[in-house]
Each structure stands twice: as C-alpha cells, then as structure tokens.
PDB file of C-alpha atoms in Angstrom:
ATOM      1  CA  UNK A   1     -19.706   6.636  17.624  1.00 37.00           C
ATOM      2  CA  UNK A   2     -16.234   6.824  16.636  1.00 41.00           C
ATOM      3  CA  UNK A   3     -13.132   5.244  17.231  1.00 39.00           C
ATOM      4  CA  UNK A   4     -11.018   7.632  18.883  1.00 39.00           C
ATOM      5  CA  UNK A   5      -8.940   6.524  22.157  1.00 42.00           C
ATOM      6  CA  UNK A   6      -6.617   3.603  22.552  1.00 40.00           C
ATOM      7  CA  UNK A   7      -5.186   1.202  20.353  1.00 42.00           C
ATOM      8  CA  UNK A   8      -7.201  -1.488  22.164  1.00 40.00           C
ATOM      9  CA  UNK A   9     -10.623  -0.421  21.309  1.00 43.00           C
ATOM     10  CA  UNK A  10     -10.176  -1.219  18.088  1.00 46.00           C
ATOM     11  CA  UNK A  11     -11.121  -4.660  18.315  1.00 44.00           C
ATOM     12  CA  UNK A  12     -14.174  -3.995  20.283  1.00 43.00           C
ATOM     13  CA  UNK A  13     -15.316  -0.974  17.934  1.00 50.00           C
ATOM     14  CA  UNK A  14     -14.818  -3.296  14.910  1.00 56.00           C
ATOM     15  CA  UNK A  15     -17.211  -2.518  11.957  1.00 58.00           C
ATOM     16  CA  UNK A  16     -17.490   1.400  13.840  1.00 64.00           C
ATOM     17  CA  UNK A  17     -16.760   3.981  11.648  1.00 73.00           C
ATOM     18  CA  UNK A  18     -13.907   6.200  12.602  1.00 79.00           C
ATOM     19  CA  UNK A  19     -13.365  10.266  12.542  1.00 86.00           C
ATOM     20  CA  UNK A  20     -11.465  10.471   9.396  1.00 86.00           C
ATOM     21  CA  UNK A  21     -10.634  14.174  10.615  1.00 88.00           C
ATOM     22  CA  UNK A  22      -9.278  12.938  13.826  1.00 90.00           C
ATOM     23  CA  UNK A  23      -5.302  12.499  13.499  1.00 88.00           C
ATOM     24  CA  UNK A  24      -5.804   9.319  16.171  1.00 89.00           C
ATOM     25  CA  UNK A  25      -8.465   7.595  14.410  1.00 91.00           C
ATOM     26  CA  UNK A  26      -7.645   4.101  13.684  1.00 90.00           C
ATOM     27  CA  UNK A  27      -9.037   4.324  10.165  1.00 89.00           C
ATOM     28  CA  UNK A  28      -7.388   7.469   9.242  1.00 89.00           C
ATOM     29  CA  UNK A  29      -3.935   5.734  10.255  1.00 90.00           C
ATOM     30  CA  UNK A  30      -4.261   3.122   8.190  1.00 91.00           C
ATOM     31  CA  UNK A  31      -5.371   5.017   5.131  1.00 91.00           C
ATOM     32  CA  UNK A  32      -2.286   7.104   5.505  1.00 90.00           C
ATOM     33  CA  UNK A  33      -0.291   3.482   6.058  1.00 90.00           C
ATOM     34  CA  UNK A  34      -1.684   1.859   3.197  1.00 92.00           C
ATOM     35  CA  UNK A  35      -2.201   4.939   0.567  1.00 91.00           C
ATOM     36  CA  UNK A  36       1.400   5.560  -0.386  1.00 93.00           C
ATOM     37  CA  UNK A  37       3.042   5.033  -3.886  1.00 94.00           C
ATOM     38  CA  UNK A  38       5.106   2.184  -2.418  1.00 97.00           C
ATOM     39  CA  UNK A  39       2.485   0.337  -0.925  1.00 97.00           C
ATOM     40  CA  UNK A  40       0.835  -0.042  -3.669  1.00 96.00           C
ATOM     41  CA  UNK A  41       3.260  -0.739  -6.208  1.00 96.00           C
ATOM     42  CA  UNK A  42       4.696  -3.115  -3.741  1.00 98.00           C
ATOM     43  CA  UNK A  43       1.364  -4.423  -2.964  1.00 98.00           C
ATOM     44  CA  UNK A  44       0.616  -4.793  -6.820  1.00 97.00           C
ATOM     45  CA  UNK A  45       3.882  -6.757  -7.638  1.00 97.00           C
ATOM     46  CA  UNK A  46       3.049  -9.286  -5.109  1.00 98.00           C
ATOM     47  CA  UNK A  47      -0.465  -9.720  -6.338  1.00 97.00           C
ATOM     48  CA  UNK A  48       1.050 -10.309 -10.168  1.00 96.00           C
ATOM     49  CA  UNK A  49       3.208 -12.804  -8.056  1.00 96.00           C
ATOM     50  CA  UNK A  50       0.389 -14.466  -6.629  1.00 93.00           C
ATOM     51  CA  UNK A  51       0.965 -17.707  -5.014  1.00 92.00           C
ATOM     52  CA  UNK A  52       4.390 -17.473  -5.453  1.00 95.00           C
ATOM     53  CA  UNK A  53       6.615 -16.138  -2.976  1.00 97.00           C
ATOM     54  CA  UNK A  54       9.136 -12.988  -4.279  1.00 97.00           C
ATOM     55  CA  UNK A  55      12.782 -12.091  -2.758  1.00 97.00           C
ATOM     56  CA  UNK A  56      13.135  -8.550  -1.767  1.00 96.00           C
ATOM     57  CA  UNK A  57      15.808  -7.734  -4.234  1.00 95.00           C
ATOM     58  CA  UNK A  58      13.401  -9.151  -7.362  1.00 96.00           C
ATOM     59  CA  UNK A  59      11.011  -6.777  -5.682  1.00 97.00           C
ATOM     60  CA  UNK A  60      13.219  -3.906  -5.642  1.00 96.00           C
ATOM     61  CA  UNK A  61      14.099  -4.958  -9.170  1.00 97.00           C
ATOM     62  CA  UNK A  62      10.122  -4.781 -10.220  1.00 97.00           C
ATOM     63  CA  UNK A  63       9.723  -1.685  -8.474  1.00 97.00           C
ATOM     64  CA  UNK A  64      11.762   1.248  -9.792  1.00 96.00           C
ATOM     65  CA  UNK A  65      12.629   4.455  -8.088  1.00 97.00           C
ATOM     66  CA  UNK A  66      12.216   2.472  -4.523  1.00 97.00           C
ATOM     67  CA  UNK A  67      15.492   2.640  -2.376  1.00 97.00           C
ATOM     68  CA  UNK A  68      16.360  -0.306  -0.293  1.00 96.00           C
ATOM     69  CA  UNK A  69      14.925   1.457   2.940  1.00 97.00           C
ATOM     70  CA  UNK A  70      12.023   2.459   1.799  1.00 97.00           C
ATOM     71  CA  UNK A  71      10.739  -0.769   0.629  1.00 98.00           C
ATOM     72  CA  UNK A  72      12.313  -2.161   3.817  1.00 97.00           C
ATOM     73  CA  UNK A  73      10.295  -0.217   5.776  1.00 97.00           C
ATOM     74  CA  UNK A  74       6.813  -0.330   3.340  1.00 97.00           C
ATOM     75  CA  UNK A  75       7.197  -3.996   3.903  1.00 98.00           C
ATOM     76  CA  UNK A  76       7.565  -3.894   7.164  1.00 97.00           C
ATOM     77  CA  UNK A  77       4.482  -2.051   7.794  1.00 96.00           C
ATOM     78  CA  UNK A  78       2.680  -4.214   5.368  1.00 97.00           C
ATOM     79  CA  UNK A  79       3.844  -7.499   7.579  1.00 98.00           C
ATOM     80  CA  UNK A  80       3.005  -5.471  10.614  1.00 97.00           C
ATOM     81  CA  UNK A  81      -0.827  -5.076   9.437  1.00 96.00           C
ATOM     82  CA  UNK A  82      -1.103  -8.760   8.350  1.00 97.00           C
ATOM     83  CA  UNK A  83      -0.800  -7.650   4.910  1.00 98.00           C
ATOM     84  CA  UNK A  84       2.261  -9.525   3.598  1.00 98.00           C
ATOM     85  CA  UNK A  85       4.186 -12.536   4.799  1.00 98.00           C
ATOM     86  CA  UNK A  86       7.842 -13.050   5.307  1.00 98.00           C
ATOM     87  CA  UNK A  87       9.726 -15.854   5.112  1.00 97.00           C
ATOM     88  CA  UNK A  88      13.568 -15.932   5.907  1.00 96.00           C
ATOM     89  CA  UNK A  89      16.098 -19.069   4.764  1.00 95.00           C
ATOM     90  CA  UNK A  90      18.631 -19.583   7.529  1.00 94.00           C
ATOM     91  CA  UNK A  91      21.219 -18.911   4.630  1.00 94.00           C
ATOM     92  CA  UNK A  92      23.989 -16.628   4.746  1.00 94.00           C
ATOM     93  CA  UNK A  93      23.210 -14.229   3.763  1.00 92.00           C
ATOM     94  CA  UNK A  94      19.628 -14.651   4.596  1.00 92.00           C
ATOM     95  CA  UNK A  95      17.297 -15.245   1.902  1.00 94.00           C
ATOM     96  CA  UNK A  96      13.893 -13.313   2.619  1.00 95.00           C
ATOM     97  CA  UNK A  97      10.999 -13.633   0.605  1.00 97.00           C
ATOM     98  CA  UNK A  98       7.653 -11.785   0.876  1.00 98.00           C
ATOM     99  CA  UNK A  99       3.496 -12.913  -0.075  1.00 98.00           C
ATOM    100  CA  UNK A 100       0.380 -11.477  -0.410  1.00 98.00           C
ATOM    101  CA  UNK A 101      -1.696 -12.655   2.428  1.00 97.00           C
ATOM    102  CA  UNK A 102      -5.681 -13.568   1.860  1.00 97.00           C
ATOM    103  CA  UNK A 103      -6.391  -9.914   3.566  1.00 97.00           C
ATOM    104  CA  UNK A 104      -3.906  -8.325   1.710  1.00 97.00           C
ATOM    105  CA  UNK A 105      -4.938  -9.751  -1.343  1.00 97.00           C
ATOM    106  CA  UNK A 106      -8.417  -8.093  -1.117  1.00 96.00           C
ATOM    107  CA  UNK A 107      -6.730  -4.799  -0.432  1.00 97.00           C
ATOM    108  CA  UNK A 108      -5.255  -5.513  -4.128  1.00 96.00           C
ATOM    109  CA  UNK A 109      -9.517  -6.153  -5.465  1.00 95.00           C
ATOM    110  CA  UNK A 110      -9.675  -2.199  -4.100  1.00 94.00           C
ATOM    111  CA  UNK A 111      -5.828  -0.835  -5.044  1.00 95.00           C
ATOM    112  CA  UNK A 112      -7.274  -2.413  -8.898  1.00 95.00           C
ATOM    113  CA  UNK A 113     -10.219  -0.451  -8.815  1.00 95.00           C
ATOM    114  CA  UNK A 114      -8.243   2.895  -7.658  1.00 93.00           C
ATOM    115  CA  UNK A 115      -6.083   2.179 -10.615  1.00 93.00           C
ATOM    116  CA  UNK A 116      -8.980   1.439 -12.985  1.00 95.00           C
ATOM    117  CA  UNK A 117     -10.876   4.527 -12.004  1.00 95.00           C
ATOM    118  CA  UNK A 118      -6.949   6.202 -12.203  1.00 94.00           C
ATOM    119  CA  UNK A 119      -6.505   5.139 -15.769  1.00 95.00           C
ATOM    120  CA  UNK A 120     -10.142   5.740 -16.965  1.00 97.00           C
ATOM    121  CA  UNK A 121      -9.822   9.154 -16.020  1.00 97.00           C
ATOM    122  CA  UNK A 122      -6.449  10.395 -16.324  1.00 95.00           C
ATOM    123  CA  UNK A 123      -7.579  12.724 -19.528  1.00 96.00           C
ATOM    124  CA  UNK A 124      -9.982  14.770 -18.043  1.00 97.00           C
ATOM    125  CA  UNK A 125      -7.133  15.193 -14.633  1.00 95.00           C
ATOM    126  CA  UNK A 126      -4.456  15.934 -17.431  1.00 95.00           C
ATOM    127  CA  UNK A 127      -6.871  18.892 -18.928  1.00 95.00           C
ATOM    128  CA  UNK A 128      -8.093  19.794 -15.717  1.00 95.00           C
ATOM    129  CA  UNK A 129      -4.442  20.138 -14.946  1.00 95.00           C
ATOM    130  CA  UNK A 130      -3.916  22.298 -18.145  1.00 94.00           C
ATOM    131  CA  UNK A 131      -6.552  24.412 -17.464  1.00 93.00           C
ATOM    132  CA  UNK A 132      -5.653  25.437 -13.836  1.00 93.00           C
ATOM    133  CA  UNK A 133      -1.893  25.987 -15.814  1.00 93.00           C
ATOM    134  CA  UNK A 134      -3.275  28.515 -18.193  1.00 91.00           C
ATOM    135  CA  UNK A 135      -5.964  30.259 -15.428  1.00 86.00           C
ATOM    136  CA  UNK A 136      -8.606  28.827 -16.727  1.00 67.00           C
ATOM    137  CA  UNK A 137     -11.775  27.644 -14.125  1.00 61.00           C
ATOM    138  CA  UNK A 138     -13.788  24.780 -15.717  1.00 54.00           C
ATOM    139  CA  UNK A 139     -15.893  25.032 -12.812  1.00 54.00           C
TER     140      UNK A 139
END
C-alpha cells in the first residue's frame, strides 16, 4: 500500500510506506522539504544551540552564503512541519527567535549520521570524482 492521494490520508496511512517515485507521495515531499543545504545547516545550528533559543539574524550570521529569504522561507517550512519553534517579542522591531523542537531534534540524530557517513567518506567521492574527470571507470 502506498500513500498516494490526499493530504488527509496521511494520518490514517501513518507508519505506510510511500511511492518514493510518485511526485505526490507524502514521503517523497518531505524528503525533498527537509534534504536541502539550508535545512540542514539551519537545522544543525539550532541543534549546537540546543535549549537555547537563537534570533534569526545570529542564525543568518552562523550560516554563511544564506540570504535573508531563503532562510526566511527554510524556516518557515521547518515551523510548518513542527520542526522548529518561533517565538516573536512584541518589540519594535519584532524580535523573533527560533528552537529545535523534540521531533526536530531527532531529525538532527539522522542529519549527524548523513554528515558522519559524509565526512568518513569524502576521499573515496573526491577520487571517484577525479577519476570520472580524467575518463577513468573504477567500476
């Protein structure tokens, strides 16, 4: 069974595995969501911030190359999936500051190990890399 269809089967088909082929599949969709560069360094600096709360400039700070609307909208999404909390100060301007929540939190336990496996074999992808350069086929 997958978990094609509606938005609001996916409570109903929890624990189903989806159609990662299928463009509509739940899963898929939050894969794509949650497997960008900025979601994970964003993700990442929250975790090192961990229980403390962090203002979205400091984040922007922390997180170089990011432009203001793209780490608007990353944490957006991240709220949006329960991933993050915001909290605004009635200030002006307003003061907004972001957390990890507990479920966003164990997507950092799986980002770690993605980065782990990352750094433990980024040799052999750097002379894979070389070797497709120069034609080679280390098959």
């Amino acid at each position: 069974m997958t978990t094609r269809g509606t938005r609001g089967a996916r409570g109903a088909d929890r624990g189903v595995r989806g159609d990662l082929f299928d463009p509509q599949c739940p899963t898929r969709q939050l894969l794509d969501r949650i497997g960008t560069k900025w979601t994970s360094m964003a993700v990442k600096t929250l975790a090192d911030a961990t229980p403390d709360e962090v203002r979205f400039a400091e984040l922007r700070r922390r997180m170089p190359g990011v432009s203001q609307k793209m780490l608007s909208v990353t944490l957006r999404n991240l709220t949006r999936d329960g991933l993050v909390s915001r909290r605004v100060e009635p200030t002006v301007p307003p003061r907004v500051f972001y957390r990890l929540t507990g479920l966003g939190l164990s997507l950092e336990i799986a980002l770690a190990g993605l980065r782990t496996w990352a750094e433990e074999h980024m040799s052999e992808i750097d002379r894979a890399n070389e070797a497709s350069d120069h034609g080679v086929d280390e098959g």
